[in-house]
Coordinates of C-alpha atoms in Angstrom, one line a residue:
Chain N
X1024 CA -53.7 20.0 -32.5
X1025 CA -51.3 22.8 -31.7
X1026 CA -51.7 22.1 -28.0
X1027 CA -50.9 18.4 -28.6
X1028 CA -47.8 19.4 -30.6
X1029 CA -46.6 21.7 -27.8
X1030 CA -47.0 18.8 -25.3
X1031 CA -45.0 16.5 -27.5
X1032 CA -42.3 19.1 -27.9
X1033 CA -42.2 19.8 -24.2
X1034 CA -42.1 16.0 -23.4
X1035 CA -39.3 15.6 -25.9
X1036 CA -37.3 18.4 -24.3
X1037 CA -37.9 16.9 -20.9
X1038 CA -36.6 13.6 -22.1
X1039 CA -33.5 15.2 -23.6
X1040 CA -32.9 17.0 -20.4
X1041 CA -33.2 13.8 -18.4
X1042 CA -30.9 12.0 -20.8
X1043 CA -28.1 14.5 -20.4
X1044 CA -26.7 13.7 -17.0
X1045 CA -25.7 17.0 -15.4
X1046 CA -22.2 17.3 -13.9
X1047 CA -22.1 17.5 -10.2
X1048 CA -22.3 21.1 -8.9
X1049 CA -18.8 21.0 -7.6
X1050 CA -17.2 19.8 -10.9
X1051 CA -13.9 21.5 -11.5
X1052 CA -12.7 22.2 -15.1
X1053 CA -9.5 20.3 -15.7
X1054 CA -7.5 21.4 -18.8
X1055 CA -6.2 18.2 -20.3
X1056 CA -3.7 18.3 -23.1
X1057 CA -3.4 15.3 -25.4
X1058 CA -2.3 14.2 -28.9
X1059 CA -4.8 13.3 -31.5
X1060 CA -3.6 9.8 -32.0
X1061 CA -4.4 6.2 -31.1
X1062 CA -2.2 6.0 -28.1
X1063 CA -4.4 8.7 -26.5
X1064 CA -7.5 6.6 -26.9
X1065 CA -8.1 6.1 -23.1
X1066 CA -8.2 9.9 -22.6
X1067 CA -10.2 10.6 -25.7
X1068 CA -12.7 7.8 -25.0
X1069 CA -13.1 8.9 -21.4
X1070 CA -14.1 12.4 -22.8
X1071 CA -16.2 11.2 -25.8
X1072 CA -18.1 8.6 -23.7
X1073 CA -18.7 11.2 -20.9
X1074 CA -16.8 9.0 -18.4
X1075 CA -14.9 11.9 -16.9
X1076 CA -18.2 13.6 -16.4
X1077 CA -19.7 10.5 -14.9
X1078 CA -16.8 10.4 -12.4
X1079 CA -17.6 14.0 -11.4
X1080 CA -14.8 15.8 -13.2
X1081 CA -15.3 18.3 -16.0
X1082 CA -12.5 18.0 -18.5
X1083 CA -11.6 20.4 -21.2
X1084 CA -9.4 18.6 -23.8
X1085 CA -6.8 20.6 -25.6
X1086 CA -5.2 19.0 -28.7
X1087 CA -1.5 19.3 -29.3
X1088 CA 0.6 18.3 -32.4
X1089 CA 3.6 17.1 -30.4
X1090 CA 4.5 16.0 -26.9
X1091 CA 7.1 18.6 -26.7
X1092 CA 4.6 21.5 -27.2
X1093 CA 2.2 19.8 -24.8
X1094 CA 4.8 19.4 -22.1
X1095 CA 5.9 23.0 -22.6
X1096 CA 2.2 24.1 -22.0
X1097 CA 2.1 21.9 -18.9
X1098 CA 5.3 23.5 -17.6
X1099 CA 3.9 27.0 -18.4
X1100 CA 0.8 26.4 -16.3
X1101 CA -1.5 26.4 -19.4
X1102 CA -2.6 22.8 -18.7
X1103 CA -3.5 20.8 -15.5
X1104 CA -3.0 17.4 -16.9
X1105 CA -1.3 16.0 -20.0
X1106 CA -1.2 12.8 -22.0
X1107 CA 2.0 12.7 -23.9
X1108 CA 4.8 10.4 -25.0
X1109 CA 6.6 8.5 -22.3
X1110 CA 10.1 9.2 -23.7
X1111 CA 9.6 12.9 -23.9
X1112 CA 7.9 13.0 -20.5
X1113 CA 10.8 11.2 -18.8
X1114 CA 13.3 13.5 -20.4
X1115 CA 11.2 16.5 -19.1
X1116 CA 11.3 15.0 -15.6
X1117 CA 15.0 14.5 -15.8
X1118 CA 15.4 18.2 -16.9
X1119 CA 13.6 19.2 -13.7
X1120 CA 10.0 19.8 -14.9
X1121 CA 7.7 19.5 -11.9
X1122 CA 5.3 16.8 -13.1
X1123 CA 4.1 13.5 -11.8
X1124 CA 3.0 10.5 -13.9
X1125 CA -0.4 9.3 -12.7
X1126 CA -1.5 6.8 -15.3
X1127 CA -0.5 4.9 -18.4
X1128 CA -2.1 4.9 -21.9
X1129 CA -1.6 3.2 -25.2
X1130 CA 1.5 2.1 -27.0
X1131 CA 1.9 0.5 -30.4
X1132 CA 3.0 -3.1 -30.5
X1133 CA 3.7 -4.5 -33.9
X1134 CA 2.0 -7.8 -33.2
X1135 CA 4.8 -9.5 -35.2
X1136 CA 7.1 -11.8 -33.2
X1137 CA 10.0 -10.8 -35.5
X1138 CA 9.4 -7.1 -34.9
X1139 CA 9.1 -7.7 -31.1
X1140 CA 12.6 -9.3 -31.2
X1141 CA 14.0 -6.2 -32.8
X1142 CA 14.9 -4.4 -29.6
X1143 CA 15.5 -1.0 -31.0
X1144 CA 12.2 -0.8 -32.8
X1145 CA 10.4 -2.1 -29.8
X1146 CA 12.1 0.4 -27.5
X1147 CA 11.2 3.3 -29.9
X1148 CA 7.6 2.2 -29.9
X1149 CA 7.6 2.1 -26.1
X1150 CA 9.0 5.6 -25.9
X1151 CA 6.2 6.8 -28.1
X1152 CA 3.6 5.3 -25.9
X1153 CA 1.4 7.6 -23.9
X1154 CA 1.5 8.3 -20.2
X1155 CA -0.8 10.7 -18.3
X1156 CA 0.8 13.3 -16.0
X1157 CA -0.2 16.2 -13.8
X1158 CA 1.6 19.4 -13.0
X1159 CA 3.0 19.9 -9.5
X1160 CA 2.2 23.5 -8.7
X1161 CA -0.1 25.5 -6.5
X1162 CA -3.7 25.2 -7.9
X1163 CA -3.0 21.9 -9.6
X1164 CA -5.7 19.3 -9.4
X1165 CA -5.9 17.8 -5.9
X1166 CA -5.6 14.1 -5.0
X1167 CA -9.4 13.6 -5.1
X1168 CA -9.7 15.1 -8.6
X1169 CA -6.7 13.1 -9.8
X1170 CA -8.3 9.9 -8.4
X1171 CA -11.5 10.7 -10.4
X1172 CA -9.5 11.2 -13.6
X1173 CA -7.6 8.0 -13.2
X1174 CA -10.8 6.1 -12.3
X1175 CA -12.3 7.4 -15.5
X1176 CA -9.2 6.2 -17.5
X1177 CA -9.6 2.7 -15.9
X1178 CA -13.3 2.7 -16.9
X1179 CA -12.4 3.8 -20.4
X1180 CA -10.0 0.8 -20.5
X1181 CA -12.9 -1.5 -19.4
X1182 CA -15.1 -0.1 -22.1
X1183 CA -12.3 -0.5 -24.7
X1184 CA -11.7 -4.1 -23.7
X1185 CA -15.2 -5.3 -23.2
X1186 CA -17.1 -3.3 -25.9
X1187 CA -14.4 -2.4 -28.5
X1188 CA -16.9 -1.8 -31.3
X1189 CA -18.9 0.7 -29.3
X1190 CA -15.7 2.3 -27.8
X1191 CA -13.9 2.8 -31.2
X1192 CA -17.1 4.1 -32.8
X1193 CA -17.1 7.0 -30.4
X1194 CA -13.5 7.9 -31.2
X1195 CA -13.5 6.6 -34.8
X1196 CA -10.7 8.9 -36.0
X1197 CA -8.2 7.4 -33.5
X1198 CA -9.1 3.8 -34.4
X1199 CA -5.9 1.9 -35.2
X1200 CA -5.3 1.4 -38.9
X1201 CA -5.0 -1.9 -40.6
X1202 CA -1.8 -3.8 -39.6
X1203 CA -1.2 -1.7 -36.5
X1204 CA -1.7 -3.1 -33.1
X1205 CA -2.1 -1.1 -29.9
X1206 CA -1.9 -2.1 -26.2
X1207 CA -3.7 -0.1 -23.6
X1208 CA -2.9 0.0 -19.9
X1209 CA -4.0 2.6 -17.4
X1210 CA -1.3 1.5 -14.9
X1211 CA 1.5 4.0 -14.7
X1212 CA 3.7 0.9 -14.1
X1213 CA 6.8 2.3 -12.3
X1214 CA 8.9 -0.7 -13.2
X1215 CA 8.3 -0.2 -16.9
X1216 CA 9.1 3.5 -16.6
X1217 CA 12.2 2.7 -14.7
X1218 CA 13.4 0.4 -17.5
X1219 CA 12.9 3.2 -20.1
X1220 CA 14.5 5.7 -17.7
X1221 CA 17.6 3.5 -17.4
X1222 CA 17.7 2.8 -21.1
X1223 CA 17.6 6.5 -21.9
X1224 CA 20.4 7.0 -19.3
X1225 CA 18.5 9.8 -17.5
X1226 CA 19.7 9.2 -14.0
X1227 CA 22.3 12.0 -13.6
X1228 CA 25.0 11.9 -11.0
X1229 CA 23.8 13.5 -7.8
X1230 CA 20.1 12.6 -8.5
X1231 CA 18.4 10.9 -5.6
X1232 CA 17.9 7.2 -6.1
X1233 CA 14.2 7.8 -5.8
X1234 CA 14.2 10.7 -8.3
X1235 CA 12.0 8.9 -10.8
X1236 CA 9.8 7.3 -8.1
X1237 CA 9.2 10.8 -6.7
X1238 CA 7.7 11.7 -10.1
X1239 CA 5.4 8.7 -10.4
X1240 CA 2.2 9.0 -8.3
X1241 CA 1.1 5.3 -8.4
X1242 CA -0.8 5.6 -5.2
X1243 CA -3.5 7.4 -7.2
X1244 CA -3.8 4.5 -9.6
X1245 CA -3.8 1.9 -6.7
X1246 CA -6.5 3.7 -4.8
X1247 CA -8.7 4.1 -7.9
X1248 CA -8.3 0.5 -8.9
X1249 CA -9.0 -0.6 -5.4
X1250 CA -12.2 1.5 -5.2
X1251 CA -13.4 0.3 -8.6
X1252 CA -12.9 -3.3 -7.7
X1253 CA -15.0 -2.8 -4.6
X1254 CA -17.6 -1.0 -6.6
X1255 CA -17.7 -3.0 -9.7
X1256 CA -17.3 -6.4 -8.1
X1257 CA -14.3 -8.7 -7.8
X1258 CA -15.3 -10.7 -10.8
X1259 CA -14.8 -8.2 -13.6
X1260 CA -12.1 -9.9 -15.7
X1261 CA -10.5 -6.7 -17.0
X1262 CA -10.2 -5.2 -13.4
X1263 CA -8.9 -8.6 -12.2
X1264 CA -6.2 -8.6 -14.8
X1265 CA -5.2 -5.0 -14.0
X1266 CA -5.1 -5.9 -10.2
X1267 CA -2.9 -9.0 -11.0
X1268 CA -0.4 -6.8 -12.7
X1269 CA -0.4 -3.8 -10.3
X1270 CA 2.2 -3.6 -7.5
X1271 CA 0.1 -1.9 -4.8
X1272 CA 1.0 -2.2 -1.1
X1273 CA -2.1 -3.6 0.4
X1274 CA -4.2 -2.1 3.2
X1275 CA -4.0 -3.9 6.4
X1276 CA -5.8 -3.8 9.7
X1277 CA -9.2 -2.4 10.4
X1278 CA -8.5 0.8 8.6
X1279 CA -10.3 4.1 8.8
X1280 CA -9.6 4.8 5.2
X1281 CA -12.2 7.1 3.5
X1282 CA -13.8 5.6 0.5
X1283 CA -15.3 7.6 -2.3
X1284 CA -19.0 7.8 -2.2
X1285 CA -19.6 9.7 -5.4
X1286 CA -18.5 7.1 -7.8
X1287 CA -21.3 7.8 -10.3
X1288 CA -22.6 5.0 -12.6
X1289 CA -20.7 2.0 -13.7
X1290 CA -19.8 0.8 -17.2
Chain J
X57 CA 0.2 28.0 53.1
X58 CA -1.6 28.4 49.8
X59 CA 1.2 30.6 48.5
X60 CA 3.8 27.9 49.4
X61 CA 1.6 25.3 47.6
X62 CA 1.3 27.5 44.5
X63 CA 5.1 28.1 44.4
X64 CA 5.8 24.3 44.8
X65 CA 3.3 23.5 42.1
X66 CA 4.8 26.1 39.7
X67 CA 8.3 24.7 40.3
X68 CA 7.1 21.2 39.7
X69 CA 5.3 22.2 36.5
X70 CA 8.4 24.1 35.3
X71 CA 10.6 21.2 36.1
X72 CA 8.2 18.9 34.3
X73 CA 8.0 21.0 31.2
X74 CA 11.8 21.5 31.1
X75 CA 12.2 17.7 31.4
X76 CA 9.8 17.1 28.5
X77 CA 11.3 19.9 26.4
X78 CA 14.8 18.5 26.9
X79 CA 13.8 15.2 25.4
X80 CA 14.2 14.6 21.7
X81 CA 10.9 14.1 19.9
X82 CA 9.9 11.3 17.5
X83 CA 6.7 11.3 15.4
X84 CA 5.7 7.7 15.1
X85 CA 3.1 6.5 12.6
X86 CA 1.2 3.2 12.9
X87 CA -1.9 1.4 11.6
X88 CA -4.6 0.2 14.1
X89 CA -3.5 -3.4 14.4
X90 CA -3.8 -5.2 17.8
X91 CA -0.3 -6.5 17.8
X92 CA 1.1 -2.9 17.4
X93 CA 0.2 -2.3 21.0
X94 CA 3.7 -2.0 22.3
X95 CA 3.7 1.7 21.3
X96 CA 0.7 2.3 23.6
X97 CA 2.3 0.4 26.5
X98 CA 5.6 2.2 26.2
X99 CA 3.8 5.6 26.1
X100 CA 1.3 4.9 28.8
X101 CA 3.8 3.3 31.2
X102 CA 6.3 6.1 30.6
X103 CA 9.0 3.9 29.2
X104 CA 9.8 6.2 26.3
X105 CA 10.2 9.2 28.5
X106 CA 12.2 7.2 31.1
X107 CA 14.6 6.1 28.3
X108 CA 14.9 9.7 27.2
X109 CA 12.7 10.2 24.1
X110 CA 9.3 11.9 23.7
X111 CA 7.0 10.0 21.3
X112 CA 3.9 11.3 19.6
X113 CA 1.8 8.6 18.0
X114 CA -0.1 9.1 14.7
X115 CA -2.7 6.6 13.4
X116 CA -3.0 6.1 9.7
X117 CA -5.7 4.5 7.6
X118 CA -3.5 2.6 5.2
X119 CA 0.1 1.5 4.8
X120 CA 0.5 3.6 1.6
X121 CA -0.7 6.8 3.3
X122 CA 1.7 6.2 6.2
X123 CA 4.6 5.5 3.9
X124 CA 3.9 8.7 2.0
X125 CA 3.9 10.6 5.3
X126 CA 7.2 9.0 6.2
X127 CA 8.6 9.9 2.8
X128 CA 7.4 13.5 3.1
X129 CA 9.3 13.7 6.4
X130 CA 6.1 14.2 8.4
X131 CA 7.0 11.2 10.5
X132 CA 10.3 10.0 12.0
X133 CA 9.2 6.4 12.4
X134 CA 6.6 4.2 10.7
X135 CA 5.1 0.8 11.2
X136 CA 3.3 0.0 8.0
X137 CA 3.7 -3.7 7.3
X138 CA 6.6 -5.3 5.5
X139 CA 5.6 -5.1 1.9
X140 CA 5.1 -1.4 1.8
X141 CA 8.5 -0.4 3.1
X142 CA 10.2 -3.0 0.9
X143 CA 8.4 -1.7 -2.2
X144 CA 9.3 1.9 -1.3
X145 CA 12.9 1.0 -0.7
X146 CA 13.2 -0.9 -3.9
X147 CA 11.9 2.2 -5.7
X148 CA 14.6 4.3 -4.2
X149 CA 13.3 5.6 -0.9
X150 CA 16.0 5.9 1.7
X151 CA 14.5 4.1 4.7
X152 CA 16.1 1.8 7.2
X153 CA 14.5 -1.1 9.1
X154 CA 15.5 -0.6 12.7
X155 CA 13.1 -2.9 14.6
X156 CA 9.9 -4.9 14.5
X157 CA 6.5 -4.7 15.9
X158 CA 4.7 -8.0 15.1
X159 CA 5.7 -11.5 14.4
X160 CA 3.2 -14.0 12.9
X161 CA -0.5 -13.2 12.9
X162 CA -2.0 -14.5 9.6
X163 CA -4.5 -17.3 9.5
X164 CA -6.3 -19.5 6.9
X165 CA -10.1 -19.5 7.4
X166 CA -12.6 -21.9 5.9
X167 CA -16.2 -23.0 6.3
X168 CA -16.9 -25.4 9.2
X169 CA -17.8 -28.3 6.9
X170 CA -14.4 -28.0 5.2
X171 CA -12.3 -27.9 8.4
X172 CA -11.6 -31.7 8.6
X173 CA -10.4 -31.8 5.0
X174 CA -7.9 -29.0 5.8
X175 CA -6.7 -30.3 9.1
X176 CA -3.3 -31.7 10.0
X177 CA 0.2 -30.2 9.9
X178 CA 1.0 -30.9 6.3
X179 CA 0.7 -28.1 3.7
X180 CA -0.2 -30.7 1.1
X181 CA -3.8 -30.3 2.2
X182 CA -3.9 -27.1 0.2
X183 CA -2.8 -28.7 -3.1
X184 CA -5.5 -28.3 -5.7
X185 CA -7.5 -25.8 -3.5
X186 CA -8.8 -22.4 -4.4
X187 CA -7.5 -19.9 -1.9
X188 CA -8.6 -16.3 -1.6
X189 CA -6.1 -13.6 -0.6
X190 CA -5.1 -10.0 -0.7
X191 CA -2.2 -9.6 -3.1
X192 CA 1.1 -8.7 -1.4
X193 CA -0.4 -8.9 2.1
X194 CA 1.9 -10.6 4.6
X195 CA -0.3 -13.7 4.5
X196 CA 0.0 -14.0 0.7
X197 CA 3.8 -13.6 0.7
X198 CA 4.5 -15.8 3.7
X199 CA 2.1 -18.6 2.8
X200 CA 3.7 -18.8 -0.6
X201 CA 7.1 -18.8 1.1
X202 CA 5.9 -21.7 3.3
X203 CA 4.6 -23.7 0.4
X204 CA 7.9 -23.2 -1.5
X205 CA 9.9 -24.3 1.6
X206 CA 7.7 -27.4 1.8
X207 CA 8.6 -28.2 -1.8
X208 CA 5.2 -27.4 -3.2
X209 CA 5.0 -25.6 -6.6
X210 CA 2.3 -23.2 -5.7
X211 CA 2.1 -21.6 -9.1
X212 CA 1.1 -25.0 -10.5
X213 CA -0.6 -26.8 -7.5
X214 CA -2.6 -24.1 -5.8
X215 CA -5.2 -21.9 -7.3
X216 CA -4.9 -18.4 -5.7
X217 CA -7.7 -15.9 -6.2
X218 CA -6.8 -12.3 -5.5
X219 CA -9.3 -9.9 -3.9
X220 CA -9.2 -6.2 -3.3
X221 CA -9.8 -6.4 0.5
X222 CA -9.7 -8.8 3.3
X223 CA -13.5 -8.3 3.7
X224 CA -14.0 -9.6 0.2
X225 CA -11.8 -12.6 1.1
X226 CA -14.1 -13.4 4.1
X227 CA -17.1 -12.9 1.9
X228 CA -15.8 -15.3 -0.7
X229 CA -15.1 -18.0 1.9
X230 CA -18.5 -17.5 3.3
X231 CA -20.2 -17.9 -0.1
X232 CA -18.0 -20.9 -1.0
X233 CA -16.4 -19.1 -3.9
X234 CA -13.1 -20.2 -2.5
X235 CA -12.1 -23.2 -0.4
X236 CA -10.2 -21.1 2.1
X237 CA -9.0 -17.6 2.6
X238 CA -5.8 -15.9 4.0
X239 CA -6.7 -13.1 6.5
X240 CA -5.0 -11.1 9.1
X241 CA -6.0 -10.1 12.6
X242 CA -8.6 -9.3 13.9
X243 CA -10.5 -10.5 10.7
X244 CA -10.3 -14.2 11.5
X245 CA -11.6 -13.6 15.0
X246 CA -14.4 -11.5 13.5
X247 CA -15.1 -14.1 10.8
X248 CA -15.4 -16.7 13.5
X249 CA -17.6 -14.5 15.7
X250 CA -19.8 -13.0 13.1
X251 CA -20.0 -15.6 10.3
X252 CA -19.3 -18.9 12.0
X253 CA -16.2 -19.5 9.9
X254 CA -13.3 -21.5 11.3
X255 CA -9.5 -21.0 11.4
X256 CA -8.0 -24.0 9.6
X257 CA -4.4 -23.0 10.3
X258 CA -2.3 -20.2 11.5
X259 CA 0.6 -19.7 9.1
X260 CA 2.9 -19.9 12.1
X261 CA 2.0 -23.6 12.1
X262 CA 4.1 -24.0 9.0
X263 CA 6.5 -21.0 9.2
X264 CA 7.5 -20.1 12.8
X265 CA 8.6 -16.6 13.7
X266 CA 8.0 -15.1 10.3
X267 CA 8.2 -11.4 9.9
X268 CA 5.2 -9.2 9.9
X269 CA 5.0 -5.4 10.4
X270 CA 8.5 -3.8 10.7
X271 CA 9.7 -0.5 12.1
X272 CA 11.3 1.8 9.5
X273 CA 12.8 5.3 9.7
X274 CA 14.4 7.7 7.2
X275 CA 18.0 6.6 6.8
X276 CA 19.4 10.1 7.1
X277 CA 17.7 10.6 10.4
X278 CA 18.8 7.3 11.8
X279 CA 22.4 8.2 10.9
X280 CA 22.0 11.7 12.3
X281 CA 20.3 10.8 15.6
X282 CA 21.3 7.2 16.4
X283 CA 21.0 7.8 20.1
X284 CA 17.3 9.0 19.8
X285 CA 16.4 5.9 17.9
X286 CA 18.3 3.7 20.4
X287 CA 16.3 5.2 23.3
X288 CA 13.1 4.7 21.3
X289 CA 13.9 1.0 20.9
X290 CA 14.8 0.7 24.5
X291 CA 11.3 2.0 25.4
X292 CA 9.8 -0.7 23.2
X293 CA 12.0 -3.4 24.7
X294 CA 10.7 -2.5 28.1
X295 CA 7.2 -2.4 26.8
X296 CA 7.7 -6.0 25.5
X297 CA 8.7 -7.1 29.0
X298 CA 5.6 -5.5 30.4
X299 CA 3.4 -7.2 27.7
X300 CA 4.9 -10.6 28.6
X301 CA 4.5 -10.2 32.3
X302 CA 1.3 -8.1 32.7
X303 CA -1.4 -9.5 30.4
X304 CA -4.5 -8.0 32.1
X305 CA -3.2 -4.4 32.1
X306 CA -1.8 -4.9 28.6
X307 CA -5.1 -6.0 27.2
X308 CA -6.7 -2.9 28.8
X309 CA -4.1 -0.6 27.3
X310 CA -4.5 -2.2 23.8
X311 CA -8.3 -2.0 24.0
X312 CA -8.3 1.6 25.1
X313 CA -5.9 2.6 22.3
X314 CA -7.3 0.6 19.4
X315 CA -11.0 0.5 20.3
X316 CA -11.3 -3.2 19.4
X317 CA -13.4 -5.6 21.4
X318 CA -11.5 -6.5 24.6
X319 CA -12.3 -10.3 24.2
X320 CA -10.9 -10.3 20.7
X321 CA -7.7 -8.6 21.9
X322 CA -7.3 -11.0 24.9
X323 CA -8.0 -14.0 22.8
X324 CA -5.6 -13.1 20.0
X325 CA -2.9 -11.8 22.3
X326 CA -2.8 -14.3 25.2
X327 CA -5.1 -17.2 24.6
X328 CA -4.5 -18.2 21.0
X329 CA -1.3 -16.2 20.7
X330 CA -1.9 -15.7 17.0
X331 CA 0.7 -12.9 16.8
X332 CA 3.5 -11.6 19.0
X333 CA 4.3 -8.0 19.6
X334 CA 8.1 -8.2 19.4
X335 CA 10.5 -5.3 18.7
X336 CA 13.3 -7.5 17.3
X337 CA 14.3 -6.4 13.8
X338 CA 14.3 -10.0 12.5
X339 CA 16.8 -9.3 9.8
X340 CA 16.8 -12.9 8.4
X341 CA 13.0 -12.7 8.2
X342 CA 13.1 -9.4 6.2
X343 CA 15.5 -10.9 3.7
X344 CA 13.3 -14.1 3.4
X345 CA 10.2 -11.9 2.9
X346 CA 12.0 -10.0 0.1
X347 CA 13.0 -13.2 -1.6
X348 CA 9.4 -14.6 -1.4
X349 CA 8.1 -11.4 -3.0
X350 CA 10.7 -11.9 -5.8
X351 CA 9.9 -15.6 -6.1
X352 CA 6.2 -14.8 -6.5
X353 CA 7.1 -12.5 -9.4
X354 CA 5.6 -9.4 -7.8
X355 CA 8.8 -7.4 -8.3
X356 CA 11.1 -8.5 -11.0
X357 CA 14.0 -6.2 -10.2
X358 CA 16.4 -7.3 -7.5
X359 CA 17.8 -4.9 -4.9
X360 CA 20.3 -5.3 -2.0
X361 CA 17.7 -4.8 0.8
X362 CA 20.3 -5.8 3.4
X363 CA 21.8 -2.3 3.1
X364 CA 18.6 -1.0 4.6
X365 CA 18.5 -3.1 7.8
X366 CA 20.2 -1.8 10.9
X367 CA 20.3 -4.3 13.7
X368 CA 23.0 -2.5 15.7
X369 CA 20.7 0.1 17.3
X370 CA 18.3 -2.6 18.6
X371 CA 21.2 -4.7 19.9
X372 CA 22.8 -1.8 21.7
X373 CA 19.4 -0.9 23.2
X374 CA 18.9 -4.4 24.4
X375 CA 22.5 -4.7 25.7
X376 CA 22.0 -1.5 27.8
X377 CA 18.8 -2.9 29.4
X378 CA 20.4 -6.3 30.0
X379 CA 23.3 -4.5 31.7
X380 CA 20.8 -2.8 34.0
X381 CA 18.9 -6.0 34.7
X382 CA 21.1 -8.9 33.9
X383 CA 19.0 -11.6 35.6
X384 CA 15.7 -10.7 34.0
X385 CA 14.5 -13.8 32.1
X386 CA 12.5 -11.9 29.5
X387 CA 15.5 -9.8 28.4
X388 CA 17.7 -12.9 28.3
X389 CA 15.1 -14.6 26.0
X390 CA 15.1 -11.5 23.8
X391 CA 18.9 -11.7 23.6
X392 CA 18.8 -15.4 22.5
X393 CA 16.0 -14.6 20.0
X394 CA 18.1 -11.8 18.6
X395 CA 21.1 -14.0 18.1
X396 CA 19.0 -16.6 16.3
X397 CA 17.2 -14.2 13.9
X398 CA 19.7 -11.6 13.0

């Protein structure tokens, strides 16, 4: 009987071991700062649903109470990546912080037509929306790691759009409250950022015309989206919608571009 | 005797290296596209060096990577389509269009049984059809421009389906998921050869001399070294003459450089003439292209792109060559073409 019990225990342990997918041997630990709020859902979901891990990147989330404190930690080299409010982030860029925006996140939209017409309220909500950024300094995550992170955020968006109940149950605390409506978009969307930049009057005299564009790394998003479309199929409606919106210069010609081969599983 | 030979050889080598060292250098990026072959002709036939510029060529896997290298000042010249430089310029990058590399080149492919239905010279055959494309590719932008010019409301009357790559477009045509697909060279030749698909139209049938890949350079460098860029363009102008008058050797040069099937290169370049390697800046074509991107709603913000087009350097380079060879027919044709398109 004891022997049988031992076998059952061993079998159970083996099953558990198989169920927990090990991270690839080369996984780097990325310190990711974020706010504990609904706008951060893509980042939090990618962590809770092990999508970062599935993409081959080990993420250590670090919670912050405010974007200002998170951006300060990013500037001090205590974080590799951050997910903070777009308004604060753009102001930090204008001040000279060496950061680059790599993805979008969630922003509140009232859902009420009347409120949407109220420009100042809409703008304020936009500025509170989340963007994901990386520090630009020696030892910061390389392009490949950033690609994996952004790929995970797109997959988190797919999960959120296609299986909202499952997705929100894994980050129940961040689920939007009654009456509040959130939009999620992993696209860094340079043109949206440029509008906010302009509205906040952040373009100082003497700044290069490309100052903001130099701090938006949308090539990472375009590559990740392109690779996912090839991997997940052209027909995925969420990816299709993201591709319709993205402004990505297309590849041409018989390119020798390297494709990722370690994409992990699909959603 | 041996000693004399060694001394002569050393003097020749020193003179050669001094000649090379005296020339200003340009680092030129390109993507491996058959119609970009003028670079290889100019380099192999020594036109760049004869015009007084030393050119190093760097191949890139994608337009975005090439533009990033240009922006990071790792290149002095880039040829990465038309869309990519326009998008970069509209976002604040200080680049200037100084010339061109390719005119035309895009085709609409379909299955053989659909060919008759899509024949003729009227774009109306595409009304109500489902057409696969790669968003923001030259074919996408120009075909929509052609439809608009023909008075067809493509947002209402044509169903465009966007794909992530041209290979996916070919696959969709093959499977019948779309009625036709917009592809660029050499994919339509490959689609015909490998999958039995057919070219229904070249977009040139509806939109003559439209702009494809343009030559761009960092504005500050163009302003600082106009003579170097003028010499570079002169090398390309002479390469164009060679390409027009020496087809066999040109095909061999293109094939060696691009490692694409020689028959495909000959067929696209000289038999079907699907694209022309032409260094003209085509200012009017660039402005039209920008307008088509805006009309399609891809970029909502307007920007005065004309500030980033320099036709003067090309004209000066062409004039200097015409002065040397005033009776040459090819150069005279280039002059007429310049006047019409700039």
